[in-house]
Amino acid sequence: MRKKILVSFGPVISTFTPTFVRNASTTASFFSQRFDSYFQPNSRDRVYACNRDIEAHMKHGSIESALKLFDEMPIRDIITWNILISGCKRNGFSREALYYYGQMVSQGFVESSSTFSTVLGMFSDEGLHQEGLQVHSRVVVLGLSLNMYVGSALIDLYMNMGLVNFALRLFNDLPERNVATWNQLLRGFGEFGISHKLELYFRMKREGVVPNQLTFCYLIRGFGNERFANEGKELHSYAIKMGWAESDVFVSNSLVDFYCACGSLIDAKRSFQVIPTEDVISWNSLVSIYAYNGLASNALEIFSMMQVWGKKPSIRSFVGMLNLSSGNVNILLGKQVHCFVLKLGFDHGNSYIQSALIDMYGKCGEIESSVSIYENVPRRTLEVCNSLMTSFAWCGIVEDVIELFGLMVDEAIGFDEVSLSTTVNAMSKSSCASLKSCKLLHTCAVKSGFDLNHAVSCSLINSYSRLGHVKSCCQVFEQLSSPNVICFTSIISAHSRNKMGMECLKLLEVMINEGLKPDKVTFLCVLTACNYSGMVQEGKMVFDSMKSVHGIDPDRQHFACMVDLLGHRGLLEEAERLLKQAQFNNDSLIWSSLLRHCRTHQNETVGRRITQIVTKLEPENPAVWLHTSNFIGNWQERCNWKYI
Ligand SMILES: *[C@@H]1O[C@H](CO)[C@@H](O)[C@H](O)[C@H]1NC(C)=O
Ligand SMILES: *[C@@H]1O[C@H](CO)[C@@H](O)[C@H](O)[C@H]1NC(C)=O
Ligand SMILES: *[C@@H]1O[C@H](CO)[C@@H](O)[C@H](O)[C@H]1NC(C)=O
Ligand SMILES: *[C@@H]1O[C@H](CO)[C@@H](O)[C@H](O)[C@H]1NC(C)=O
């Protein structure tokens, strides 16, 4: 067994010569001294004294002196070796420590539990899993597997190897565990095994283990990532009870991070406020959450405080601030953040920040600035290109969207669903829109496998429908395995745009039967189609169901549609009643449109009432007066003519 370990250490040891390994003369003196000391009576006391000296040297980082003492020792015991190995490790000389471990075993010393926990920890940290496994077999042979310290080290090793279940088994086998063992396991679960973490947390409570601050930090981070708000709050109250929430910098900062991750702004702020400013670590979490919630002034305040305290904003903070500027179309804020970015040298090489900058300038309508940032980007990534592309689209420069797409293909940058759907949409609005160009992009989507993507499909449906090719729209739609509300709305809109009212109604029914919830846009498409197709009964039914069945308040546009639909058929009083109940009963434009219908149908009774309403709504607007007076004039003419 021992021999096997030595062989397997080969690659670690042989490629490595410790920087401070003794030279030939010290080795010679070592042998002579060793021989002498055997004849000294109190050699055990001397070993003990030497060990203490080595330990003291190691503690002060004077590793050379420690090794000199070690070399001069005539007799050593296991404690000497343990002190040497763990001292090397503590001072950052892991490979040297492993070298001495090899020496120790080859000289016939048998490891103690503390040797194992040191050595296993090193194998685990250095990623030397194979060697670690061989040490595990020595642990078993020497009967130390149930030792708590060795067990903890083994758990860490297996966790590092990703063998979570095996680590858990070792953990369960341990007859006793302390809080450090628990922490080892929790740390191992890291960001991923949150379900394990939660389970462990409850088990820990059951077994009456008292968590410490480190346990708290591991747990709360996991809870934050998974937004387990209730469990986190419970932990928080525990931390308050223990007095850590304010006294422990790491605990208090992890609380801020937790509440930020859960999106509870108020709690995050409260936890932040109890931390003395110089101890704040979680600045960036706070900036991000404020930015994410669109609270520009708060985000900016924290952002500036960070500058005062010399804290560096993270990429996430910068991106959050820039996103905030684009969302609010606040070019001033955006430029300020851009200055910070330049000052801190973040502009080069980070494509998240570059993309956010391009996006910000684009959304604020300064497309030249977007282009100039794009041109200075050292490496054109997909994100950067997409940001420029969506900026072009946002500013309505559709030709450049198409050109950029061509460039991305030519320069092998590639494209994704965002680039493709943006280009398809731009193409349909450009002067070169044609069935051919649409088919070309469709083929491109099929070849790249994006044709089943919802965004791409919707933009294809949209393009084909603009060209009047409803059949192609249906083909794209039928490919989708589980179309969502937006896909259904797109296909309904495609039919509506091409004045196919019945099909719209059928699709609406299918959609509702699939358990999807139509939204305002869906209903507007259906009502528009009903208006175009003159489907009065159906239109009325759909309109009524909006509020009564789906709980959606009709907008101005829905009413305008209904007024046209009813008015066109001469159902003037019905339209009048509808408008009077609506919250848009003060909208002179809709009333004017009803007035036009009265004129077309030459209905004086209703026409007069509506004229009164319109002139009352906009007494100051000369256009309205002109409009209505013309109208009244016409009637009077007609009336006179009638009586002549
Ligand atoms: C950017 O802001 C929008 C809202 O304006 C939000 O939906 C989006 O998630 C934000 N993105 C990032 C990366 O913060
Ligand atoms: C309703 O349809 C008519 C044509 O039938 C059209 O002129 C009118 O603009 C449509 N109204 C709305 C609100 O779409
Ligand atoms: C005006 O329209 C209403 C129904 O909207 C109808 O009852 C009435 O007879 C119409 N009047 C004239 C003069 O056409
Ligand atoms: C119409 O009334 C609503 C409130 O019901 C109000 O918000 C809106 O500004 C008013 N519009 C006009 C044109 O007066």
Coordinates of N, CA and C in Angstrom, one line a residue, residues 407-552:
L407 N -23.0 41.7 -42.7 CA -21.6 41.7 -42.2 C -21.3 40.6 -41.1
M408 N -22.3 40.4 -40.3 CA -22.1 39.4 -39.2 C -22.0 38.0 -39.9
V409 N -22.7 37.8 -40.9 CA -22.6 36.5 -41.6 C -21.3 36.4 -42.3
D410 N -20.9 37.5 -43.0 CA -19.6 37.5 -43.8 C -18.4 37.3 -42.9
E411 N -18.4 38.0 -41.8 CA -17.2 38.0 -40.9 C -17.3 36.8 -39.9
A412 N -18.2 35.9 -40.1 CA -18.3 34.7 -39.3 C -18.5 35.0 -37.8
I413 N -19.2 36.1 -37.5 CA -19.5 36.4 -36.1 C -20.7 35.6 -35.7
G414 N -21.5 35.3 -36.7 CA -22.7 34.4 -36.5 C -23.8 35.3 -36.0
F415 N -25.0 34.7 -35.8 CA -26.1 35.4 -35.3 C -27.0 34.5 -34.4
D416 N -27.9 35.1 -33.7 CA -28.7 34.3 -32.8 C -30.2 34.8 -33.1
E417 N -31.1 34.3 -32.2 CA -32.5 34.6 -32.5 C -32.8 36.1 -32.5
V418 N -32.0 36.9 -31.6 CA -32.3 38.3 -31.6 C -31.9 39.0 -32.9
S419 N -30.7 38.6 -33.4 CA -30.2 39.2 -34.7 C -31.2 38.9 -35.8
L420 N -31.6 37.6 -35.8 CA -32.4 37.1 -36.9 C -33.8 37.8 -36.9
S421 N -34.4 37.8 -35.7 CA -35.8 38.4 -35.7 C -35.7 39.9 -35.9
T422 N -34.7 40.6 -35.4 CA -34.6 42.0 -35.7 C -34.4 42.3 -37.2
T423 N -33.6 41.4 -37.8 CA -33.4 41.6 -39.3 C -34.7 41.4 -40.0
V424 N -35.4 40.3 -39.7 CA -36.6 40.0 -40.4 C -37.6 41.1 -40.3
N425 N -37.7 41.7 -39.0 CA -38.6 42.8 -38.8 C -38.2 44.0 -39.6
A426 N -36.9 44.3 -39.6 CA -36.4 45.4 -40.4 C -36.7 45.2 -41.9
M427 N -36.4 44.1 -42.3 CA -36.6 43.8 -43.8 C -38.0 44.1 -44.2
S428 N -39.0 43.7 -43.4 CA -40.4 43.8 -43.8 C -40.7 45.3 -43.8
K429 N -40.0 46.2 -43.1 CA -40.3 47.6 -43.1 C -39.5 48.3 -44.2
S430 N -38.5 47.7 -44.7 CA -37.6 48.4 -45.6 C -38.2 48.5 -47.0
S431 N -37.5 49.4 -47.8 CA -38.0 49.5 -49.2 C -37.7 48.3 -50.0
C432 N -36.8 47.5 -49.6 CA -36.5 46.3 -50.4 C -37.3 45.1 -49.9
A433 N -38.4 45.3 -49.1 CA -39.2 44.2 -48.7 C -39.8 43.5 -49.9
S434 N -39.6 42.2 -49.9 CA -40.2 41.4 -51.0 C -40.3 40.0 -50.5
L435 N -41.2 39.3 -51.2 CA -41.4 37.9 -50.9 C -40.0 37.1 -50.9
K436 N -39.2 37.5 -51.9 CA -37.9 36.8 -52.1 C -37.0 37.1 -50.9
S437 N -36.9 38.3 -50.4 CA -36.0 38.6 -49.3 C -36.5 37.9 -48.0
C438 N -37.9 37.9 -47.9 CA -38.4 37.2 -46.7 C -38.2 35.7 -46.7
K439 N -38.3 35.1 -47.9 CA -38.0 33.7 -48.0 C -36.6 33.4 -47.8
L440 N -35.7 34.3 -48.2 CA -34.3 34.1 -48.0 C -34.0 34.0 -46.5
L441 N -34.5 35.0 -45.7 CA -34.3 35.0 -44.3 C -34.9 33.8 -43.6
H442 N -36.1 33.4 -44.2 CA -36.8 32.2 -43.6 C -35.9 31.0 -43.8
T443 N -35.3 30.8 -45.0 CA -34.4 29.7 -45.2 C -33.2 29.8 -44.3
C444 N -32.7 31.0 -44.1 CA -31.6 31.2 -43.1 C -32.0 30.7 -41.7
A445 N -33.2 31.0 -41.3 CA -33.7 30.6 -40.0 C -33.8 29.1 -39.9
V446 N -34.3 28.5 -41.0 CA -34.4 27.0 -41.0 C -33.1 26.3 -40.9
K447 N -32.1 26.9 -41.7 CA -30.8 26.2 -41.7 C -30.1 26.4 -40.4
S448 N -30.3 27.5 -39.7 CA -29.6 27.7 -38.5 C -30.4 27.1 -37.3
G449 N -31.5 26.6 -37.6 CA -32.3 25.9 -36.5 C -33.1 26.9 -35.6
F450 N -33.1 28.2 -36.1 CA -33.9 29.2 -35.2 C -35.3 29.3 -35.7
D451 N -35.7 28.5 -36.7 CA -37.1 28.7 -37.2 C -38.1 28.3 -36.1
L452 N -37.7 27.6 -35.1 CA -38.7 27.2 -34.1 C -38.7 28.1 -32.9
N453 N -37.8 29.1 -33.0 CA -37.8 30.1 -31.9 C -39.0 31.0 -32.0
H454 N -39.6 31.3 -30.9 CA -40.8 32.1 -30.9 C -40.6 33.5 -31.5
A455 N -39.5 34.2 -31.1 CA -39.3 35.6 -31.6 C -39.1 35.6 -33.1
V456 N -38.3 34.6 -33.6 CA -38.0 34.5 -35.0 C -39.3 34.2 -35.8
S457 N -40.1 33.3 -35.3 CA -41.3 32.9 -35.9 C -42.3 34.0 -36.0
C458 N -42.4 34.8 -34.9 CA -43.4 35.9 -34.9 C -43.0 36.9 -35.9
S459 N -41.6 37.2 -36.0 CA -41.2 38.2 -37.0 C -41.4 37.7 -38.4
L460 N -41.3 36.4 -38.6 CA -41.5 35.9 -40.0 C -43.0 36.0 -40.3
I461 N -43.9 35.6 -39.3 CA -45.3 35.8 -39.6 C -45.7 37.2 -39.9
N462 N -45.1 38.1 -39.1 CA -45.3 39.5 -39.3 C -44.9 40.0 -40.7
S463 N -43.8 39.5 -41.2 CA -43.3 39.9 -42.5 C -44.1 39.4 -43.6
Y464 N -44.4 38.1 -43.5 CA -45.2 37.5 -44.6 C -46.6 38.1 -44.7
S465 N -47.1 38.5 -43.5 CA -48.5 39.0 -43.5 C -48.5 40.4 -44.1
R466 N -47.4 41.2 -43.9 CA -47.3 42.5 -44.6 C -47.3 42.4 -46.1
L467 N -46.7 41.2 -46.5 CA -46.6 41.0 -48.0 C -47.9 40.3 -48.5
G468 N -48.8 40.1 -47.6 CA -50.1 39.5 -48.0 C -50.0 38.0 -48.1
H469 N -49.0 37.4 -47.6 CA -48.9 35.9 -47.8 C -49.3 35.2 -46.6
V470 N -50.6 35.2 -46.3 CA -51.1 34.6 -45.1 C -50.8 33.1 -45.1
K471 N -50.8 32.5 -46.2 CA -50.5 31.0 -46.2 C -49.1 30.7 -45.6
S472 N -48.1 31.5 -46.0 CA -46.8 31.3 -45.4 C -46.8 31.5 -43.9
C473 N -47.6 32.5 -43.5 CA -47.7 32.8 -42.1 C -48.2 31.5 -41.4
C474 N -49.2 30.9 -41.9 CA -49.8 29.7 -41.3 C -48.8 28.6 -41.3
Q475 N -48.0 28.5 -42.3 CA -47.0 27.5 -42.3 C -46.0 27.6 -41.2
V476 N -45.5 28.9 -41.0 CA -44.6 29.2 -39.9 C -45.2 28.8 -38.6
F477 N -46.5 29.3 -38.5 CA -47.2 29.1 -37.2 C -47.4 27.6 -36.8
E478 N -47.8 26.8 -37.9 CA -48.1 25.4 -37.6 C -46.9 24.6 -37.2
Q479 N -45.7 25.2 -37.5 CA -44.4 24.5 -37.1 C -44.2 24.5 -35.6
L480 N -44.8 25.5 -35.0 CA -44.5 25.7 -33.6 C -45.2 24.7 -32.7
S481 N -44.4 24.1 -31.8 CA -45.0 23.0 -31.0 C -45.9 23.5 -29.9
S482 N -45.4 24.6 -29.3 CA -46.3 25.2 -28.2 C -46.3 26.7 -28.3
P483 N -47.1 27.2 -29.2 CA -47.1 28.7 -29.4 C -47.6 29.4 -28.2
N484 N -47.0 30.5 -27.8 CA -47.5 31.2 -26.7 C -48.4 32.4 -27.1
V485 N -48.8 33.2 -26.1 CA -49.7 34.3 -26.4 C -49.2 35.2 -27.5
I486 N -47.9 35.5 -27.5 CA -47.4 36.4 -28.6 C -47.5 35.7 -29.9
C487 N -47.2 34.5 -30.0 CA -47.3 33.8 -31.3 C -48.7 33.8 -31.8
F488 N -49.7 33.5 -30.9 CA -51.1 33.5 -31.3 C -51.5 34.9 -31.8
T489 N -51.0 35.9 -31.0 CA -51.4 37.3 -31.4 C -50.8 37.6 -32.8
S490 N -49.6 37.1 -33.0 CA -49.0 37.4 -34.4 C -49.8 36.8 -35.5
I491 N -50.3 35.6 -35.3 CA -51.0 34.9 -36.4 C -52.4 35.5 -36.5
I492 N -53.0 35.9 -35.4 CA -54.3 36.6 -35.5 C -54.1 38.0 -36.2
S493 N -53.0 38.7 -35.8 CA -52.8 40.0 -36.5 C -52.5 39.8 -38.0
A494 N -51.9 38.7 -38.3 CA -51.6 38.4 -39.8 C -52.9 38.3 -40.5
H495 N -53.9 37.6 -39.9 CA -55.2 37.5 -40.6 C -56.0 38.8 -40.5
S496 N -55.8 39.5 -39.4 CA -56.6 40.7 -39.3 C -56.1 41.7 -40.3
R497 N -54.8 41.8 -40.5 CA -54.2 42.7 -41.4 C -54.7 42.4 -42.8
N498 N -55.0 41.2 -43.1 CA -55.5 40.8 -44.4 C -57.0 40.6 -44.4
K499 N -57.6 41.3 -43.5 CA -59.1 41.4 -43.4 C -59.8 40.1 -43.4
M500 N -59.3 39.1 -42.6 CA -59.9 37.8 -42.6 C -60.5 37.6 -41.2
G501 N -61.7 38.2 -41.0 CA -62.3 38.3 -39.7 C -62.7 36.9 -39.1
M502 N -63.3 36.0 -39.9 CA -63.7 34.7 -39.4 C -62.5 33.9 -38.9
E503 N -61.4 34.0 -39.6 CA -60.2 33.2 -39.2 C -59.7 33.7 -37.9
C504 N -59.8 35.1 -37.7 CA -59.3 35.6 -36.4 C -60.2 35.1 -35.3
L505 N -61.5 35.0 -35.5 CA -62.3 34.6 -34.4 C -62.0 33.1 -34.1
K506 N -61.8 32.3 -35.1 CA -61.5 30.9 -34.9 C -60.2 30.7 -34.1
L507 N -59.2 31.5 -34.5 CA -57.9 31.4 -33.9 C -58.0 31.9 -32.4
L508 N -58.8 32.9 -32.2 CA -59.0 33.4 -30.8 C -59.6 32.2 -29.9
E509 N -60.5 31.5 -30.5 CA -61.2 30.4 -29.8 C -60.2 29.3 -29.5
V510 N -59.3 29.0 -30.5 CA -58.3 27.9 -30.3 C -57.4 28.4 -29.2
M511 N -57.0 29.6 -29.2 CA -56.1 30.1 -28.3 C -56.6 30.0 -26.8
I512 N -57.9 30.4 -26.7 CA -58.5 30.3 -25.4 C -58.7 28.9 -24.9
N513 N -59.0 28.0 -25.9 CA -59.1 26.6 -25.5 C -57.8 26.0 -25.1
E514 N -56.7 26.6 -25.6 CA -55.4 26.1 -25.2 C -55.0 26.5 -23.8
G515 N -55.9 27.3 -23.2 CA -55.6 27.8 -21.9 C -54.7 29.1 -21.9
L516 N -54.6 29.7 -23.0 CA -53.8 31.0 -23.1 C -54.7 32.2 -22.9
K517 N -54.1 33.2 -22.3 CA -54.9 34.4 -22.0 C -54.6 35.5 -23.0
P518 N -55.6 35.8 -23.9 CA -55.4 36.8 -24.8 C -55.2 38.2 -24.1
D519 N -54.4 39.1 -24.7 CA -54.2 40.4 -24.1 C -54.9 41.5 -24.9
K520 N -54.6 42.7 -24.5 CA -55.3 43.8 -25.2 C -55.0 43.9 -26.7
V521 N -53.7 43.5 -27.0 CA -53.3 43.6 -28.4 C -54.1 42.5 -29.2
T522 N -54.2 41.3 -28.6 CA -54.9 40.2 -29.3 C -56.4 40.7 -29.6
F523 N -57.0 41.3 -28.6 CA -58.4 41.7 -28.8 C -58.5 42.8 -29.8
L524 N -57.5 43.7 -29.8 CA -57.6 44.8 -30.8 C -57.5 44.2 -32.2
C525 N -56.6 43.2 -32.4 CA -56.5 42.6 -33.7 C -57.8 42.0 -34.2
V526 N -58.5 41.3 -33.2 CA -59.7 40.6 -33.5 C -60.8 41.7 -33.9
L527 N -60.9 42.7 -33.0 CA -61.9 43.7 -33.3 C -61.7 44.5 -34.6
T528 N -60.4 44.7 -34.9 CA -60.1 45.4 -36.2 C -60.6 44.5 -37.3
A529 N -60.3 43.2 -37.2 CA -60.7 42.3 -38.3 C -62.3 42.3 -38.4
C530 N -63.0 42.3 -37.2 CA -64.4 42.4 -37.3 C -64.9 43.6 -37.9
N531 N -64.3 44.7 -37.6 CA -64.7 46.0 -38.2 C -64.5 46.0 -39.7
Y532 N -63.3 45.5 -40.2 CA -63.0 45.4 -41.6 C -64.0 44.5 -42.3
S533 N -64.4 43.4 -41.6 CA -65.2 42.4 -42.3 C -66.7 42.7 -42.0
G534 N -67.0 43.8 -41.3 CA -68.4 44.1 -41.0 C -69.1 43.1 -40.2
M535 N -68.4 42.4 -39.3 CA -69.0 41.4 -38.5 C -69.5 42.0 -37.1
V536 N -70.7 42.6 -37.2 CA -71.2 43.3 -36.1 C -71.5 42.4 -34.8
Q537 N -72.2 41.4 -35.0 CA -72.6 40.5 -33.9 C -71.4 40.0 -33.2
E538 N -70.5 39.4 -34.0 CA -69.2 38.8 -33.5 C -68.4 39.9 -32.8
G539 N -68.3 41.0 -33.4 CA -67.5 42.1 -32.8 C -68.1 42.5 -31.4
K540 N -69.4 42.6 -31.3 CA -70.0 43.0 -30.1 C -69.7 41.9 -29.0
M541 N -69.8 40.6 -29.4 CA -69.6 39.5 -28.5 C -68.2 39.6 -27.9
V542 N -67.2 39.7 -28.9 CA -65.8 39.8 -28.4 C -65.6 40.9 -27.5
F543 N -66.1 42.1 -27.9 CA -65.9 43.3 -27.1 C -66.5 43.1 -25.7
D544 N -67.7 42.5 -25.6 CA -68.3 42.3 -24.3 C -67.5 41.3 -23.4
S545 N -67.0 40.3 -24.1 CA -66.2 39.3 -23.4 C -64.9 39.8 -22.8
M546 N -64.4 40.8 -23.4 CA -63.1 41.4 -22.9 C -63.2 41.7 -21.4
K547 N -64.2 42.4 -21.0 CA -64.3 42.8 -19.6 C -64.9 41.7 -18.8
S548 N -66.0 41.1 -19.3 CA -66.8 40.2 -18.5 C -66.1 38.9 -18.3
V549 N -65.4 38.4 -19.3 CA -64.8 37.0 -19.2 C -63.3 37.1 -18.9
H550 N -62.6 38.1 -19.6 CA -61.2 38.1 -19.4 C -60.7 39.2 -18.5
G551 N -61.6 40.0 -18.0 CA -61.2 41.0 -17.1 C -60.3 42.1 -17.6
I552 N -60.4 42.4 -18.9 CA -59.5 43.4 -19.5 C -60.3 44.6 -19.9

